[in-house]
Amino acid sequence: MFLWVIAGLTLLVGSAVFADYWRTLPPDVVATYVGRESCVDCHRAEAELYRGSDHDCAMDLATDETVLGDFNDATLEHDSMVSRMFRDGQKFMVHTEGETGQMEDFEVKYVFGDKPLKQYMVEFDRDESTMPGEIPRVQVLRITWDTEAKRWYYLRPPDVTDKLAPDDPLHWTGIAQRWQTMCAYCHSTDLKTGYDPATQRYHTTFSEIDVSCEACHGPGSLHVELAQSRRLFWDRKIGYGLTRLKGDDPQAQLQSCAPCHSRRGQLTDAFLPGDKYHDHFSLELLQPEIYYDDGQIKDEVYVYGSFTQSLMYHKGIRCTDCHDPHSLKLKATGNETCTSCHQHPAGKYDVPSHHHHAVGSEGAQCVNCHMPGRYYMDVDFRRDHSLRVPRPDISVDHGTPNACSSCHVQDRIERLPAEVRDSFSNYANWLDAAERGDGQIAELIQETDRWCDDACNRWYGDQRKVPPHYAEAIAGLRRGDPGSVENALSLALRRDEITPALVRATAIDNLAGSGDPKAAAAAIQLLRDASDHPLVRARSVRGLDSADPSVVKRVLLPQLTDASRLVRIEVSQRLASAEVYSSLTASERTQVDLALREVEEMLHVASDRAGAHLQWAMLCEQRDKVPQAIAAYETAMRVEPGMVGARTNLAALLERLAERGDTRAAARARALREEELPLLARDSALAPDNPALRYRYGLALYLSGDHSAALEQLEAAAKLAPEVPDYAVAVELLREKMGQAPPPAANADDVK
């Protein structure tokens, strides 16, 4: 009887345990955000590490503890005006130029960042439509506090030295300094922008003001519910109820960090940690404005794009191998950050025989050779995470930077006039001056590159490793070197473990831009391989720009159901181009229209930018959806009245309607062109070296009847970009018309 009782109890307990294990949360349950206070009780050690971190200080209310800057009637002179920072009771105030161009007092409501700089934000447009818990439009002041030097400074936009006009998008009250547009997504948790294009008002919300626990781990309600349930097991289907960031595959963690640590376009506002990055974002390619030809950082790219080029990325290294995930600090100090993994035979790396510099010197620090950096926002030094071996030989051949020259170029500073030496305190100053055309600086850099290359040859002799680098293909293609197309094709089609997808995508994109017919064949090959990286396949769509519509249709229609949202978005937009869309059957057009819903959703994410509505208007117009196109053009003009493009395109559309007898359309088109002309003049004056702007301004002047001024702008465009045939053709035709015969009726479609 005793044994039967024991057996019965065992069965009963076993059944209960099994039932506890087998029971799961409902399959349709949705996790919600619960806030960091729900995490602290069980995760005190992590919370303590997090406190005071860059994530914790990403954004905050302006208080005595968070402001840091000197608001004791401090002043800052810039652009022939004096701004003043002062207190009004408990409020922090700034007296500076506002939207109207007049000096006004503004209350600082929020602060941004902590080290090495602190920025300050002002609220606008709060009215009766702003509900409790919502934030209206917020602008970021350019008056900035240097937390290291304890000083105020004026943070200018890159390459802008003149005073910004109050209506300039780069003015602190302009859209380029708008928190919701430029900053908010990566500085808060569960952000919803809430912009209404109809009222031009923001109704922004977040679950927490800064980057908190759930920004990385995902919404935590299910985790808290399971932890408090007194169950023996976590849920057998959803585990801890949080994103798994510690598994064997490093991509879960890397792609959870990447949205805020990459330069990218946003496809949706629905990303959650654990999702696939390229289903929600489009990573910027190695464009010459933001990367050098060898992939080193030029402009601010926020780490991920450079890290994906590293061998460490391809070997499975992840962010938390070097950084503590909660304090964000390095796990070790000095060279130990690297030698904790790179031990190898004793004394192989952290010794003079490897780095050839005095022990303890700057040249003996691993990061200075393998992770050189640049200053951004004047005082913020950020390192390149491509973790590359210095290659002065590539610098000699292709003009790219290298870590050796970044130090040794200073050996030649005495050869500069004494009055300018202070302007060349760091390597980036030298590189920027050379790029602007300073011949002396360029010569000194080249001399330094050669000296460094010779030194490496002396140090390493026959053991020096100088393997082929993708810089050769990309730089060669951009210069138009013989054989460069074949090299770029080989790079784009290369499938191995170490060639970065970002580099291959750049190669196929640049090939498409070159207009070489071989790009289409490569693009088709890449697109049809569903196992290839989505970034490579998405950028391959551009390779079909010059292909026959029948080819585009045959290749791309099957891709409308691709597994990658990024690929689907690129494919649907290409199929919506007028020459392709007109060749589709009614059923095929329906497929494209349905696929374009994802494009519309993507553009809605940026509904506070005119460009999003302009792009949708053009997609509608290409598909002959005229009312929708007109509405989108009107919205673009309403959202950003000072932006060019929408008026010109709408005028062209209305002129075509006028040809069908709509007299009101003709009058509206003329008014739009008159409104656009001074905006084009403004932009052309602000960016005189931009050939596309000069060309558009020239065409607008031609259509207005001012042929002499039009010719001046078109000639400037052709001189700035002699490789673009349209510019030279426009000059030739206009000269012919002005000298030999009156110009025929203007073709408004040419303006697009």
PDB file of C-alpha atoms in Angstrom, residues 30 149 306 343 355 434 470 485 528 571 619:
ATOM      1  CA  VAL A  30       1.256  40.587 -27.533  1.00  0.00           C
ATOM      2  CA  ALA A 149      36.250  71.816 -21.623  1.00  0.00           C
ATOM      3  CA  SER A 306      32.005  49.976 -40.823  1.00  0.00           C
ATOM      4  CA  GLN A 343      46.900  36.350 -27.257  1.00  0.00           C
ATOM      5  CA  HIS A 355      53.936  47.756 -33.838  1.00  0.00           C
ATOM      6  CA  ALA A 434      43.018  68.279 -49.818  1.00  0.00           C
ATOM      7  CA  TYR A 470      38.042  46.142 -52.757  1.00  0.00           C
ATOM      8  CA  VAL A 485      34.038  47.441 -64.874  1.00  0.00           C
ATOM      9  CA  ARG A 528      17.635  35.310 -58.730  1.00  0.00           C
ATOM     10  CA  VAL A 571      11.297  45.820 -56.908  1.00  0.00           C
ATOM     11  CA  LEU A 619       4.811  56.843 -58.114  1.00  0.00           C
TER      12      LEU A 619
END
